[in-house]
């Protein structure tokens, strides 16, 4: 797969957000944005709920990014289920494994406790045969011992195109709504908070309980269903839904859907992330992915995966 297509692939796999301290009101930034509010939010607005500040919090949130970084500083078990599907939706290659991450101080290593592989999931040299699998491995698997610095950051030793693609992927996942530099065609179309892009979306804020019963504020951005064919061609993010804990504004869940189609390539990707709280840290508990890719000179790649993280432990 060329660097061009890897850039696009890295841009649209998956999904996510987070929170920082409440930013100052920025009415000019969101001028022209129409936001639908449910009755609970309308009442909350009367007693001080600031819609513009909340949207700014959504756009600039960093807690989701921190949550994935927290996977580098705790021990956990992981149930990994990755499947590559054929044209009929049948599994043609797969990896299902149980892994255990061990933590010793600032360093971590991963033990594979069980693994089943089918089809051509790996090449003869043991490398990933599919780009989706390679991205999964880069995000959730650890080879050998890896250490973090005092801020919990893992030094990026690798250079070149793959490191750049990973950085672009992280930018999309952890800073949704921001343009992704260096990615052709779709990089600027994901900036849903920019005035030229926000006109394609319906935005809403509501109050509801998450699947685990946590009371939440819910921010939703959905592409307008009545867009013209020309305008629809400028939409990449079909849906972005984020659940924020009412008590501390931490993200407890997020759903993400992207699609794009041209004569040269097309993709359709859906992701879902559920969070948990362990040792006072926000940590992903469940990540699901369902996506298909079609690029020139390559067979269509359709994949689904489920990553479950559990049995968290502090440094061993």
Coordinates of C-alpha atoms in Angstrom, one line a residue:
X1 CA 0.0 0.0 0.0
X2 CA 1.5 3.4 -1.0
X3 CA 2.3 6.2 1.4
X4 CA -0.6 8.1 0.0
X5 CA -3.2 5.4 0.8
X6 CA -1.6 4.6 4.2
X7 CA -2.1 8.3 5.0
X8 CA -5.7 8.2 4.2
X9 CA -6.2 4.8 6.0
X10 CA -4.5 6.2 9.1
X11 CA -6.8 9.2 9.0
X12 CA -10.1 7.3 9.1
X13 CA -9.5 4.2 11.3
X14 CA -11.5 4.7 14.3
X15 CA -12.1 6.8 17.0
X16 CA -12.4 9.7 20.2
X17 CA -12.3 12.8 22.5
X18 CA -11.6 14.2 26.0
X19 CA -11.8 17.1 28.4
X20 CA -9.6 19.7 30.0
X21 CA -10.5 22.6 32.3
X22 CA -13.4 24.8 31.2
X23 CA -12.3 27.2 28.6
X24 CA -13.5 30.8 28.3
X25 CA -16.6 31.5 26.3
X26 CA -16.0 31.8 22.6
X27 CA -19.2 32.9 20.9
X28 CA -17.4 34.1 17.8
X29 CA -15.8 30.7 17.2
X30 CA -19.1 29.0 16.9
X31 CA -21.1 31.8 15.3
X32 CA -23.4 30.3 12.8
X33 CA -23.6 26.9 14.5
X34 CA -27.2 25.8 15.3
X35 CA -27.4 23.4 18.3
X36 CA -30.6 21.6 19.2
X37 CA -31.1 21.3 23.0
X38 CA -33.4 18.8 24.7
X39 CA -35.6 20.0 27.6
X40 CA -33.1 19.1 30.3
X41 CA -30.4 21.2 28.7
X42 CA -32.8 24.1 28.1
X43 CA -33.5 24.1 31.8
X44 CA -29.9 23.8 32.7
X45 CA -29.1 26.7 30.4
X46 CA -31.5 28.9 32.4
X47 CA -29.4 28.3 35.6
X48 CA -26.0 28.8 34.0
X49 CA -25.2 26.0 31.5
X50 CA -23.0 27.7 28.9
X51 CA -23.5 26.0 25.5
X52 CA -20.6 27.7 23.8
X53 CA -18.2 26.8 26.6
X54 CA -19.4 23.2 26.5
X55 CA -18.8 23.0 22.7
X56 CA -15.4 24.5 23.2
X57 CA -14.8 21.8 25.8
X58 CA -15.8 19.1 23.3
X59 CA -13.5 20.5 20.6
X60 CA -10.4 20.9 22.9
X61 CA -10.9 18.0 25.2
X62 CA -7.7 16.0 26.0
X63 CA -8.9 13.4 28.6
X64 CA -9.7 10.8 25.9
X65 CA -6.1 11.0 24.7
X66 CA -4.9 10.6 28.3
X67 CA -7.1 7.6 28.7
X68 CA -5.4 5.7 25.9
X69 CA -2.0 6.8 27.3
X70 CA -3.0 5.3 30.6
X71 CA -2.9 1.8 28.9
X72 CA 0.9 2.3 29.0
X73 CA 1.1 2.6 32.8
X74 CA -1.2 -0.1 34.1
X75 CA -1.2 -3.9 33.8
X76 CA -4.3 -5.5 32.2
X77 CA -5.6 -8.5 30.4
X78 CA -6.8 -8.1 26.9
X79 CA -9.1 -10.1 24.7
X80 CA -8.2 -9.5 21.1
X81 CA -10.5 -10.6 18.3
X82 CA -9.6 -9.4 14.7
X83 CA -11.2 -10.8 11.6
X84 CA -10.7 -10.0 7.9
X85 CA -13.8 -10.7 5.9
X86 CA -14.3 -11.8 2.3
X87 CA -16.8 -10.4 -0.2
X88 CA -19.5 -12.7 1.3
X89 CA -18.9 -11.4 4.8
X90 CA -17.2 -14.7 5.8
X91 CA -13.9 -14.8 7.8
X92 CA -10.9 -15.3 5.5
X93 CA -8.2 -14.5 8.1
X94 CA -8.3 -13.9 11.8
X95 CA -6.4 -13.6 15.1
X96 CA -7.9 -14.3 18.4
X97 CA -5.7 -14.0 21.5
X98 CA -5.5 -13.3 25.2
X99 CA -2.6 -11.1 26.3
X100 CA -1.4 -9.9 29.6
X101 CA 0.5 -6.6 30.0
X102 CA 2.9 -6.5 32.9
X103 CA 4.1 -3.3 34.5
X104 CA 7.4 -2.8 36.3
X105 CA 8.0 0.8 37.3
X106 CA 7.8 2.8 34.1
X107 CA 8.3 -0.2 31.8
X108 CA 5.8 -2.7 30.3
X109 CA 5.9 -5.9 28.4
X110 CA 3.2 -8.1 27.0
X111 CA 2.7 -11.9 27.4
X112 CA 0.6 -13.8 25.0
X113 CA -1.3 -16.4 27.0
X114 CA -3.2 -17.9 24.1
X115 CA -3.5 -17.3 20.4
X116 CA -5.4 -18.8 17.4
X117 CA -4.6 -17.7 13.9
X118 CA -6.5 -18.6 10.7
X119 CA -5.9 -17.8 7.0
X120 CA -3.1 -15.5 5.8
X121 CA -3.3 -13.1 8.7
X122 CA 0.5 -13.1 8.8
X123 CA 3.1 -13.2 6.0
X124 CA 5.7 -16.0 5.9
X125 CA 8.1 -13.7 7.7
X126 CA 5.6 -13.2 10.5
X127 CA 4.5 -9.6 9.5
X128 CA 0.9 -8.5 9.4
X129 CA -0.6 -9.2 6.0
X130 CA -3.4 -6.6 6.4
X131 CA -3.2 -2.9 7.2
X132 CA -6.0 -2.9 9.7
X133 CA -4.2 -5.7 11.7
X134 CA -1.0 -3.7 11.5
X135 CA -2.7 -0.6 12.9
X136 CA -4.3 -2.7 15.7
X137 CA -0.9 -4.1 16.6
X138 CA 0.7 -0.6 16.7
X139 CA -2.0 0.7 19.0
X140 CA -2.5 -2.2 21.4
X141 CA 0.3 -4.7 21.3
X142 CA 3.8 -4.3 22.8
X143 CA 6.9 -6.0 21.4
X144 CA 9.6 -6.6 24.0
X145 CA 10.0 -4.1 26.9
X146 CA 8.9 -0.6 26.4
X147 CA 9.4 2.3 28.9
X148 CA 7.7 5.6 29.3
X149 CA 9.2 8.9 30.5
X150 CA 8.1 10.9 33.6
X151 CA 5.0 12.1 31.8
X152 CA 3.9 8.7 30.8
X153 CA 4.8 9.3 27.2
X154 CA 6.5 6.5 25.1
X155 CA 9.4 7.9 23.1
X156 CA 8.9 7.6 19.4
X157 CA 12.0 5.9 18.2
X158 CA 10.8 5.0 14.8
X159 CA 10.9 7.5 12.0
X160 CA 9.7 7.5 8.4
X161 CA 6.2 7.1 7.0
X162 CA 4.8 4.7 9.5
X163 CA 5.6 7.0 12.4
X164 CA 3.9 9.8 10.5
X165 CA 0.8 7.8 9.7
X166 CA 0.5 6.8 13.4
X167 CA 0.8 10.4 14.4
X168 CA -2.0 11.3 11.9
X169 CA -4.1 8.5 13.2
X170 CA -3.7 9.7 16.8
X171 CA -4.5 13.3 15.7
X172 CA -7.8 12.2 14.3
X173 CA -8.7 9.9 17.2
X174 CA -7.7 12.2 20.0
X175 CA -8.5 15.6 18.4
X176 CA -11.7 15.0 16.4
X177 CA -13.0 17.9 14.5
X178 CA -9.5 19.3 13.8
X179 CA -8.0 19.2 10.3
X180 CA -5.3 16.5 9.8
X181 CA -2.2 18.0 8.2
X182 CA -0.4 16.1 5.5
X183 CA -3.3 13.9 4.5
X184 CA -4.6 14.5 1.0
X185 CA -8.3 14.9 0.0
X186 CA -9.9 14.2 3.4
X187 CA -7.6 16.0 5.8
X188 CA -9.5 19.2 6.0
X189 CA -13.0 17.7 5.6
X190 CA -12.9 16.3 9.2
X191 CA -12.8 19.8 10.7
X192 CA -16.5 19.8 11.7
X193 CA -16.1 22.9 13.9
X194 CA -14.8 25.1 11.1
X195 CA -17.4 27.4 9.6
X196 CA -17.0 26.0 6.1
X197 CA -17.6 22.4 7.3
X198 CA -20.1 22.9 10.2
X199 CA -22.9 23.9 7.8
X200 CA -23.1 20.3 6.7
X201 CA -24.1 19.1 10.2
X202 CA -26.9 19.0 12.7
X203 CA -25.5 19.5 16.2
X204 CA -27.3 18.6 19.5
X205 CA -26.8 18.5 23.2
X206 CA -28.9 16.2 25.4
X207 CA -28.9 14.6 28.8
X208 CA -29.2 10.8 29.2
X209 CA -27.7 7.9 31.0
X210 CA -24.9 5.9 29.4
X211 CA -25.2 2.1 29.0
X212 CA -23.7 1.7 32.5
X213 CA -26.2 4.1 34.0
X214 CA -23.8 7.1 34.3
X215 CA -25.7 10.4 34.0
X216 CA -24.2 12.2 31.0
X217 CA -24.3 15.2 28.7
X218 CA -24.3 14.0 25.2
X219 CA -22.8 15.9 22.3
X220 CA -23.9 14.7 18.8
X221 CA -22.8 15.8 15.3
X222 CA -24.6 14.2 12.4
X223 CA -24.3 14.9 8.7
X224 CA -27.5 16.5 7.5
X225 CA -29.7 13.9 5.7
X226 CA -30.8 16.3 2.9
X227 CA -27.4 17.4 1.6
X228 CA -26.9 17.8 -2.1
X229 CA -24.7 15.4 -3.9
X230 CA -22.0 18.0 -4.2
X231 CA -22.1 18.9 -0.5
X232 CA -22.2 15.2 0.5
X233 CA -18.9 14.9 -1.3
X234 CA -17.4 17.2 1.4
X235 CA -18.5 15.1 4.3
X236 CA -16.2 12.5 5.9
X237 CA -17.5 12.3 9.5
X238 CA -21.0 10.9 9.2
X239 CA -21.7 10.8 13.0
X240 CA -19.8 11.7 16.1
X241 CA -21.5 11.1 19.5
X242 CA -19.7 11.6 22.8
X243 CA -21.0 10.9 26.3
X244 CA -19.6 13.2 29.1
X245 CA -20.0 12.4 32.8
X246 CA -22.1 15.1 34.3
X247 CA -20.1 15.2 37.5
X248 CA -16.6 15.6 36.2
X249 CA -17.0 16.0 32.4
X250 CA -14.8 12.9 31.7
X251 CA -15.7 11.0 28.5
X252 CA -17.3 7.7 29.3
X253 CA -18.1 6.7 25.7
X254 CA -17.9 7.6 22.1
X255 CA -19.3 6.5 18.7
X256 CA -17.7 7.4 15.5
X257 CA -18.7 6.8 11.8
X258 CA -16.8 7.9 8.7
X259 CA -17.2 7.3 5.0
X260 CA -16.0 8.7 1.8
X261 CA -16.3 7.7 -1.9
X262 CA -14.6 8.8 -5.1
X263 CA -13.9 7.1 -8.4
X264 CA -10.4 6.2 -7.0
X265 CA -11.2 4.9 -3.6
X266 CA -13.9 4.5 -0.9
X267 CA -14.1 3.6 2.8
X268 CA -16.8 3.1 5.4
X269 CA -15.7 2.8 9.0
X270 CA -17.6 2.7 12.4
X271 CA -16.0 2.7 15.8
X272 CA -17.2 2.6 19.4
X273 CA -15.3 3.1 22.6
X274 CA -16.4 2.6 26.2
X275 CA -14.3 3.8 29.2
X276 CA -13.8 2.6 32.7
X277 CA -12.3 4.2 35.8
X278 CA -9.4 2.3 37.5
X279 CA -7.0 3.6 40.2
X280 CA -8.4 7.1 39.6
X281 CA -7.5 6.8 35.9
X282 CA -9.8 6.9 32.9
X283 CA -9.0 3.8 30.8
X284 CA -10.6 2.2 27.7
X285 CA -12.5 -1.0 28.5
X286 CA -14.0 -1.8 25.1
X287 CA -13.0 -0.7 21.5
X288 CA -15.0 -2.0 18.5
X289 CA -14.3 -1.4 14.8
X290 CA -16.1 -2.3 11.6
X291 CA -14.7 -1.0 8.4
X292 CA -14.1 -1.5 4.7
X293 CA -11.5 -0.1 2.3
X294 CA -11.2 -0.1 -1.4
X295 CA -8.1 1.5 -3.0
X296 CA -6.4 1.2 -6.4
X297 CA -4.2 -1.8 -7.0
X298 CA -5.3 -3.5 -3.8
X299 CA -8.1 -5.9 -3.0
X300 CA -10.9 -4.5 -0.9
X301 CA -10.1 -4.9 2.8
X302 CA -13.0 -5.4 5.2
X303 CA -12.3 -6.0 8.8
X304 CA -13.9 -6.1 12.2
X305 CA -12.3 -6.2 15.6
X306 CA -13.2 -6.2 19.3
X307 CA -10.7 -5.3 22.0
X308 CA -11.6 -5.8 25.6
X309 CA -9.4 -4.6 28.5
X310 CA -10.0 -5.9 32.0
X311 CA -8.4 -7.1 35.3
X312 CA -6.4 -3.9 35.6
X313 CA -3.4 -3.8 38.0
X314 CA -1.0 -1.2 39.2
X315 CA 2.8 -1.7 38.9
X316 CA 3.8 -5.3 39.7

